[in-house]
Amino acid sequence: MLISVEGDQYEALRVFCIGRNYAAHIEELKSERLEAPTMFSKPPTSLVPPGTDIRMPVHGNDLQHEAEVVVLIGKEGAPKDQEEATGFIRALSLGLDMTLRDVQRVQKEKGLPWEIAKSFDQSAPIGTFSPYNDTFDLGNIPFSCHVNGELRQQGNTGDMIFPIPAQVLGVSRIWRLLPGDLIYTGTPAGVGSLKPGDTISVESELMGPFSWNIR
Ligand code: MG
């Protein structure tokens, strides 16, 4: 997917996702809190722009939404600390880390990788991007997720266990950053199931709303 920010074009080839980053969400899934953020990735073909229909996957039954703030990396390199890492952030958006929860449960129990539960086609709906500048406080971005107009998730990046600059730095230590990299920064509590006919939207004061229909 090609992402445009103030006339600059970025090819999104790598989609990194941070897991277990909000205490209340860890609790609702009865997961263990980790000392470092858990990370996984999705193929670029998982990205879905707003307004696109999302098909129910056929290899699982419980498709769940995880509303997340998403960071677009604007340059190549490996920052040395969190302050430098912040300078790699080009733009922000909101997206959904779609998860087949029933499949993930089985994979977790068996100690197997999460790809089939997390990284299937259309598993990464993504909004349009707003340039990162002084209008954003990375540590205080409130955002929400509605399904058919009903509030499902309400979060704030201020509640993250690993704040956004720490995530950018953490990812860069494993994968040298490239322009176009995306980081899904974790979901707050309130994840829930979706069914055909549902309309899901994510929004914040400065971004969205971005919507998708499930069919
Ligand atoms: Mg997630």
PDB file of N, CA, C and O in Angstrom, residues 133-179:
ATOM      1  N   ASN A 133       3.373  16.126  14.390  1.00  0.00           N
ATOM      2  CA  ASN A 133       3.927  17.447  14.713  1.00  0.00           C
ATOM      3  C   ASN A 133       3.458  17.844  16.111  1.00  0.00           C
ATOM      4  O   ASN A 133       2.944  17.007  16.851  1.00  0.00           O
ATOM      5  N   ASP A 134       3.622  19.108  16.428  1.00  0.00           N
ATOM      6  CA  ASP A 134       3.331  19.587  17.787  1.00  0.00           C
ATOM      7  C   ASP A 134       1.874  19.417  18.210  1.00  0.00           C
ATOM      8  O   ASP A 134       1.562  19.502  19.400  1.00  0.00           O
ATOM      9  N   THR A 135       0.963  19.202  17.243  1.00  0.00           N
ATOM     10  CA  THR A 135      -0.438  19.043  17.641  1.00  0.00           C
ATOM     11  C   THR A 135      -0.651  17.711  18.365  1.00  0.00           C
ATOM     12  O   THR A 135      -1.662  17.510  19.020  1.00  0.00           O
ATOM     13  N   PHE A 136       0.314  16.780  18.236  1.00  0.00           N
ATOM     14  CA  PHE A 136       0.205  15.491  18.913  1.00  0.00           C
ATOM     15  C   PHE A 136       1.104  15.434  20.140  1.00  0.00           C
ATOM     16  O   PHE A 136       2.266  15.843  20.074  1.00  0.00           O
ATOM     17  N   ASP A 137       0.557  14.902  21.227  1.00  0.00           N
ATOM     18  CA  ASP A 137       1.365  14.538  22.382  1.00  0.00           C
ATOM     19  C   ASP A 137       1.339  13.008  22.412  1.00  0.00           C
ATOM     20  O   ASP A 137       0.294  12.403  22.701  1.00  0.00           O
ATOM     21  N   LEU A 138       2.473  12.385  22.063  1.00  0.00           N
ATOM     22  CA  LEU A 138       2.492  10.920  21.933  1.00  0.00           C
ATOM     23  C   LEU A 138       2.004  10.216  23.197  1.00  0.00           C
ATOM     24  O   LEU A 138       1.493   9.102  23.135  1.00  0.00           O
ATOM     25  N   GLY A 139       2.185  10.876  24.334  1.00  0.00           N
ATOM     26  CA  GLY A 139       1.786  10.281  25.609  1.00  0.00           C
ATOM     27  C   GLY A 139       0.364  10.610  26.024  1.00  0.00           C
ATOM     28  O   GLY A 139      -0.045  10.309  27.154  1.00  0.00           O
ATOM     29  N   ASN A 140      -0.382  11.223  25.129  1.00  0.00           N
ATOM     30  CA  ASN A 140      -1.770  11.570  25.462  1.00  0.00           C
ATOM     31  C   ASN A 140      -2.614  11.659  24.192  1.00  0.00           C
ATOM     32  O   ASN A 140      -3.044  12.723  23.786  1.00  0.00           O
ATOM     33  N   ILE A 141      -2.805  10.505  23.558  1.00  0.00           N
ATOM     34  CA  ILE A 141      -3.694  10.438  22.392  1.00  0.00           C
ATOM     35  C   ILE A 141      -4.908   9.597  22.782  1.00  0.00           C
ATOM     36  O   ILE A 141      -4.821   8.371  22.893  1.00  0.00           O
ATOM     37  N   PRO A 142      -6.053  10.250  23.031  1.00  0.00           N
ATOM     38  CA  PRO A 142      -7.256   9.485  23.323  1.00  0.00           C
ATOM     39  C   PRO A 142      -7.850   8.955  22.020  1.00  0.00           C
ATOM     40  O   PRO A 142      -7.799   9.645  21.000  1.00  0.00           O
ATOM     41  N   PHE A 143      -8.380   7.735  22.048  1.00  0.00           N
ATOM     42  CA  PHE A 143      -8.996   7.196  20.833  1.00  0.00           C
ATOM     43  C   PHE A 143     -10.090   6.203  21.221  1.00  0.00           C
ATOM     44  O   PHE A 143     -10.132   5.714  22.348  1.00  0.00           O
ATOM     45  N   SER A 144     -10.991   5.954  20.272  1.00  0.00           N
ATOM     46  CA  SER A 144     -12.106   5.065  20.583  1.00  0.00           C
ATOM     47  C   SER A 144     -12.495   4.230  19.373  1.00  0.00           C
ATOM     48  O   SER A 144     -12.116   4.527  18.236  1.00  0.00           O
ATOM     49  N   CYS A 145     -13.240   3.173  19.652  1.00  0.00           N
ATOM     50  CA  CYS A 145     -13.697   2.241  18.618  1.00  0.00           C
ATOM     51  C   CYS A 145     -15.180   1.973  18.840  1.00  0.00           C
ATOM     52  O   CYS A 145     -15.598   1.671  19.961  1.00  0.00           O
ATOM     53  N   HIS A 146     -15.952   2.135  17.774  1.00  0.00           N
ATOM     54  CA  HIS A 146     -17.387   1.872  17.841  1.00  0.00           C
ATOM     55  C   HIS A 146     -17.747   0.749  16.865  1.00  0.00           C
ATOM     56  O   HIS A 146     -17.168   0.665  15.772  1.00  0.00           O
ATOM     57  N   VAL A 147     -18.699  -0.091  17.252  1.00  0.00           N
ATOM     58  CA  VAL A 147     -19.265  -1.092  16.342  1.00  0.00           C
ATOM     59  C   VAL A 147     -20.763  -0.817  16.244  1.00  0.00           C
ATOM     60  O   VAL A 147     -21.456  -0.790  17.272  1.00  0.00           O
ATOM     61  N   ASN A 148     -21.233  -0.567  15.027  1.00  0.00           N
ATOM     62  CA  ASN A 148     -22.641  -0.200  14.788  1.00  0.00           C
ATOM     63  C   ASN A 148     -23.059   0.959  15.698  1.00  0.00           C
ATOM     64  O   ASN A 148     -24.172   0.983  16.232  1.00  0.00           O
ATOM     65  N   GLY A 149     -22.139   1.900  15.896  1.00  0.00           N
ATOM     66  CA  GLY A 149     -22.448   3.087  16.686  1.00  0.00           C
ATOM     67  C   GLY A 149     -22.301   2.910  18.193  1.00  0.00           C
ATOM     68  O   GLY A 149     -22.394   3.869  18.952  1.00  0.00           O
ATOM     69  N   GLU A 150     -22.064   1.677  18.636  1.00  0.00           N
ATOM     70  CA  GLU A 150     -21.943   1.405  20.079  1.00  0.00           C
ATOM     71  C   GLU A 150     -20.474   1.422  20.493  1.00  0.00           C
ATOM     72  O   GLU A 150     -19.635   0.790  19.846  1.00  0.00           O
ATOM     73  N   LEU A 151     -20.179   2.152  21.577  1.00  0.00           N
ATOM     74  CA  LEU A 151     -18.787   2.264  22.039  1.00  0.00           C
ATOM     75  C   LEU A 151     -18.274   0.912  22.527  1.00  0.00           C
ATOM     76  O   LEU A 151     -18.882   0.287  23.394  1.00  0.00           O
ATOM     77  N   ARG A 152     -17.144   0.466  21.941  1.00  0.00           N
ATOM     78  CA  ARG A 152     -16.555  -0.811  22.378  1.00  0.00           C
ATOM     79  C   ARG A 152     -15.219  -0.598  23.100  1.00  0.00           C
ATOM     80  O   ARG A 152     -14.920  -1.270  24.076  1.00  0.00           O
ATOM     81  N   GLN A 153     -14.395   0.285  22.568  1.00  0.00           N
ATOM     82  CA  GLN A 153     -13.078   0.500  23.167  1.00  0.00           C
ATOM     83  C   GLN A 153     -12.810   1.990  23.302  1.00  0.00           C
ATOM     84  O   GLN A 153     -13.120   2.775  22.398  1.00  0.00           O
ATOM     85  N   GLN A 154     -12.213   2.349  24.435  1.00  0.00           N
ATOM     86  CA  GLN A 154     -11.814   3.729  24.657  1.00  0.00           C
ATOM     87  C   GLN A 154     -10.443   3.667  25.300  1.00  0.00           C
ATOM     88  O   GLN A 154     -10.281   3.015  26.344  1.00  0.00           O
ATOM     89  N   GLY A 155      -9.452   4.278  24.683  1.00  0.00           N
ATOM     90  CA  GLY A 155      -8.100   4.173  25.206  1.00  0.00           C
ATOM     91  C   GLY A 155      -7.367   5.486  25.147  1.00  0.00           C
ATOM     92  O   GLY A 155      -7.862   6.471  24.568  1.00  0.00           O
ATOM     93  N   ASN A 156      -6.191   5.488  25.743  1.00  0.00           N
ATOM     94  CA  ASN A 156      -5.323   6.664  25.678  1.00  0.00           C
ATOM     95  C   ASN A 156      -3.890   6.153  25.708  1.00  0.00           C
ATOM     96  O   ASN A 156      -3.552   5.294  26.536  1.00  0.00           O
ATOM     97  N   THR A 157      -3.064   6.673  24.798  1.00  0.00           N
ATOM     98  CA  THR A 157      -1.673   6.210  24.741  1.00  0.00           C
ATOM     99  C   THR A 157      -0.948   6.462  26.063  1.00  0.00           C
ATOM    100  O   THR A 157       0.088   5.847  26.314  1.00  0.00           O
ATOM    101  N   GLY A 158      -1.510   7.345  26.908  1.00  0.00           N
ATOM    102  CA  GLY A 158      -0.930   7.592  28.228  1.00  0.00           C
ATOM    103  C   GLY A 158      -0.995   6.368  29.131  1.00  0.00           C
ATOM    104  O   GLY A 158      -0.275   6.287  30.129  1.00  0.00           O
ATOM    105  N   ASP A 159      -1.849   5.403  28.789  1.00  0.00           N
ATOM    106  CA  ASP A 159      -1.985   4.191  29.602  1.00  0.00           C
ATOM    107  C   ASP A 159      -1.095   3.048  29.121  1.00  0.00           C
ATOM    108  O   ASP A 159      -1.171   1.934  29.653  1.00  0.00           O
ATOM    109  N   MET A 160      -0.261   3.316  28.114  1.00  0.00           N
ATOM    110  CA  MET A 160       0.604   2.239  27.602  1.00  0.00           C
ATOM    111  C   MET A 160       1.651   1.828  28.636  1.00  0.00           C
ATOM    112  O   MET A 160       2.166   2.658  29.375  1.00  0.00           O
ATOM    113  N   ILE A 161       1.967   0.540  28.649  1.00  0.00           N
ATOM    114  CA  ILE A 161       3.067   0.051  29.484  1.00  0.00           C
ATOM    115  C   ILE A 161       4.396   0.448  28.829  1.00  0.00           C
ATOM    116  O   ILE A 161       5.323   0.901  29.493  1.00  0.00           O
ATOM    117  N   PHE A 162       4.469   0.282  27.508  1.00  0.00           N
ATOM    118  CA  PHE A 162       5.654   0.690  26.738  1.00  0.00           C
ATOM    119  C   PHE A 162       5.240   1.838  25.826  1.00  0.00           C
ATOM    120  O   PHE A 162       4.554   1.620  24.822  1.00  0.00           O
ATOM    121  N   PRO A 163       5.644   3.084  26.161  1.00  0.00           N
ATOM    122  CA  PRO A 163       5.221   4.241  25.365  1.00  0.00           C
ATOM    123  C   PRO A 163       5.757   4.171  23.936  1.00  0.00           C
ATOM    124  O   PRO A 163       6.696   3.414  23.643  1.00  0.00           O
ATOM    125  N   ILE A 164       5.157   4.980  23.056  1.00  0.00           N
ATOM    126  CA  ILE A 164       5.479   4.896  21.629  1.00  0.00           C
ATOM    127  C   ILE A 164       6.983   5.037  21.332  1.00  0.00           C
ATOM    128  O   ILE A 164       7.528   4.223  20.580  1.00  0.00           O
ATOM    129  N   PRO A 165       7.710   6.022  21.900  1.00  0.00           N
ATOM    130  CA  PRO A 165       9.151   6.106  21.587  1.00  0.00           C
ATOM    131  C   PRO A 165       9.910   4.834  21.986  1.00  0.00           C
ATOM    132  O   PRO A 165      10.835   4.415  21.276  1.00  0.00           O
ATOM    133  N   ALA A 166       9.508   4.210  23.096  1.00  0.00           N
ATOM    134  CA  ALA A 166      10.155   2.964  23.527  1.00  0.00           C
ATOM    135  C   ALA A 166       9.872   1.844  22.530  1.00  0.00           C
ATOM    136  O   ALA A 166      10.738   0.993  22.263  1.00  0.00           O
ATOM    137  N   GLN A 167       8.675   1.847  21.952  1.00  0.00           N
ATOM    138  CA  GLN A 167       8.327   0.823  20.964  1.00  0.00           C
ATOM    139  C   GLN A 167       9.159   0.989  19.688  1.00  0.00           C
ATOM    140  O   GLN A 167       9.647   0.011  19.123  1.00  0.00           O
ATOM    141  N   VAL A 168       9.285   2.248  19.230  1.00  0.00           N
ATOM    142  CA  VAL A 168      10.061   2.509  18.001  1.00  0.00           C
ATOM    143  C   VAL A 168      11.509   2.053  18.216  1.00  0.00           C
ATOM    144  O   VAL A 168      12.097   1.369  17.374  1.00  0.00           O
ATOM    145  N   LEU A 169      12.045   2.410  19.385  1.00  0.00           N
ATOM    146  CA  LEU A 169      13.418   2.005  19.710  1.00  0.00           C
ATOM    147  C   LEU A 169      13.518   0.482  19.780  1.00  0.00           C
ATOM    148  O   LEU A 169      14.451  -0.117  19.226  1.00  0.00           O
ATOM    149  N   GLY A 170      12.546  -0.151  20.435  1.00  0.00           N
ATOM    150  CA  GLY A 170      12.551  -1.607  20.588  1.00  0.00           C
ATOM    151  C   GLY A 170      12.504  -2.334  19.250  1.00  0.00           C
ATOM    152  O   GLY A 170      13.258  -3.280  19.010  1.00  0.00           O
ATOM    153  N   VAL A 171      11.632  -1.864  18.356  1.00  0.00           N
ATOM    154  CA  VAL A 171      11.538  -2.479  17.022  1.00  0.00           C
ATOM    155  C   VAL A 171      12.861  -2.301  16.277  1.00  0.00           C
ATOM    156  O   VAL A 171      13.374  -3.233  15.657  1.00  0.00           O
ATOM    157  N   SER A 172      13.446  -1.099  16.387  1.00  0.00           N
ATOM    158  CA  SER A 172      14.656  -0.775  15.606  1.00  0.00           C
ATOM    159  C   SER A 172      15.861  -1.603  16.024  1.00  0.00           C
ATOM    160  O   SER A 172      16.809  -1.761  15.261  1.00  0.00           O
ATOM    161  N   ARG A 173      15.814  -2.132  17.241  1.00  0.00           N
ATOM    162  CA  ARG A 173      16.932  -2.960  17.706  1.00  0.00           C
ATOM    163  C   ARG A 173      16.918  -4.330  17.061  1.00  0.00           C
ATOM    164  O   ARG A 173      17.906  -5.053  17.063  1.00  0.00           O
ATOM    165  N   ILE A 174      15.774  -4.704  16.521  1.00  0.00           N
ATOM    166  CA  ILE A 174      15.644  -6.019  15.872  1.00  0.00           C
ATOM    167  C   ILE A 174      15.594  -5.865  14.353  1.00  0.00           C
ATOM    168  O   ILE A 174      16.195  -6.636  13.617  1.00  0.00           O
ATOM    169  N   TRP A 175      14.846  -4.841  13.897  1.00  0.00           N
ATOM    170  CA  TRP A 175      14.706  -4.567  12.466  1.00  0.00           C
ATOM    171  C   TRP A 175      15.099  -3.111  12.214  1.00  0.00           C
ATOM    172  O   TRP A 175      14.348  -2.196  12.606  1.00  0.00           O
ATOM    173  N   ARG A 176      16.254  -2.874  11.589  1.00  0.00           N
ATOM    174  CA  ARG A 176      16.671  -1.512  11.249  1.00  0.00           C
ATOM    175  C   ARG A 176      15.520  -0.820  10.522  1.00  0.00           C
ATOM    176  O   ARG A 176      14.963  -1.369   9.564  1.00  0.00           O
ATOM    177  N   LEU A 177      15.163   0.356  10.984  1.00  0.00           N
ATOM    178  CA  LEU A 177      13.971   1.019  10.472  1.00  0.00           C
ATOM    179  C   LEU A 177      14.122   1.432   9.013  1.00  0.00           C
ATOM    180  O   LEU A 177      15.206   1.821   8.565  1.00  0.00           O
ATOM    181  N   LEU A 178      12.999   1.357   8.295  1.00  0.00           N
ATOM    182  CA  LEU A 178      12.938   1.783   6.895  1.00  0.00           C
ATOM    183  C   LEU A 178      11.751   2.722   6.721  1.00  0.00           C
ATOM    184  O   LEU A 178      10.718   2.553   7.388  1.00  0.00           O
ATOM    185  N   PRO A 179      11.875   3.698   5.815  1.00  0.00           N
ATOM    186  CA  PRO A 179      10.714   4.557   5.553  1.00  0.00           C
ATOM    187  C   PRO A 179       9.541   3.694   5.088  1.00  0.00           C
ATOM    188  O   PRO A 179       9.729   2.792   4.270  1.00  0.00           O
TER     189      PRO A 179
END
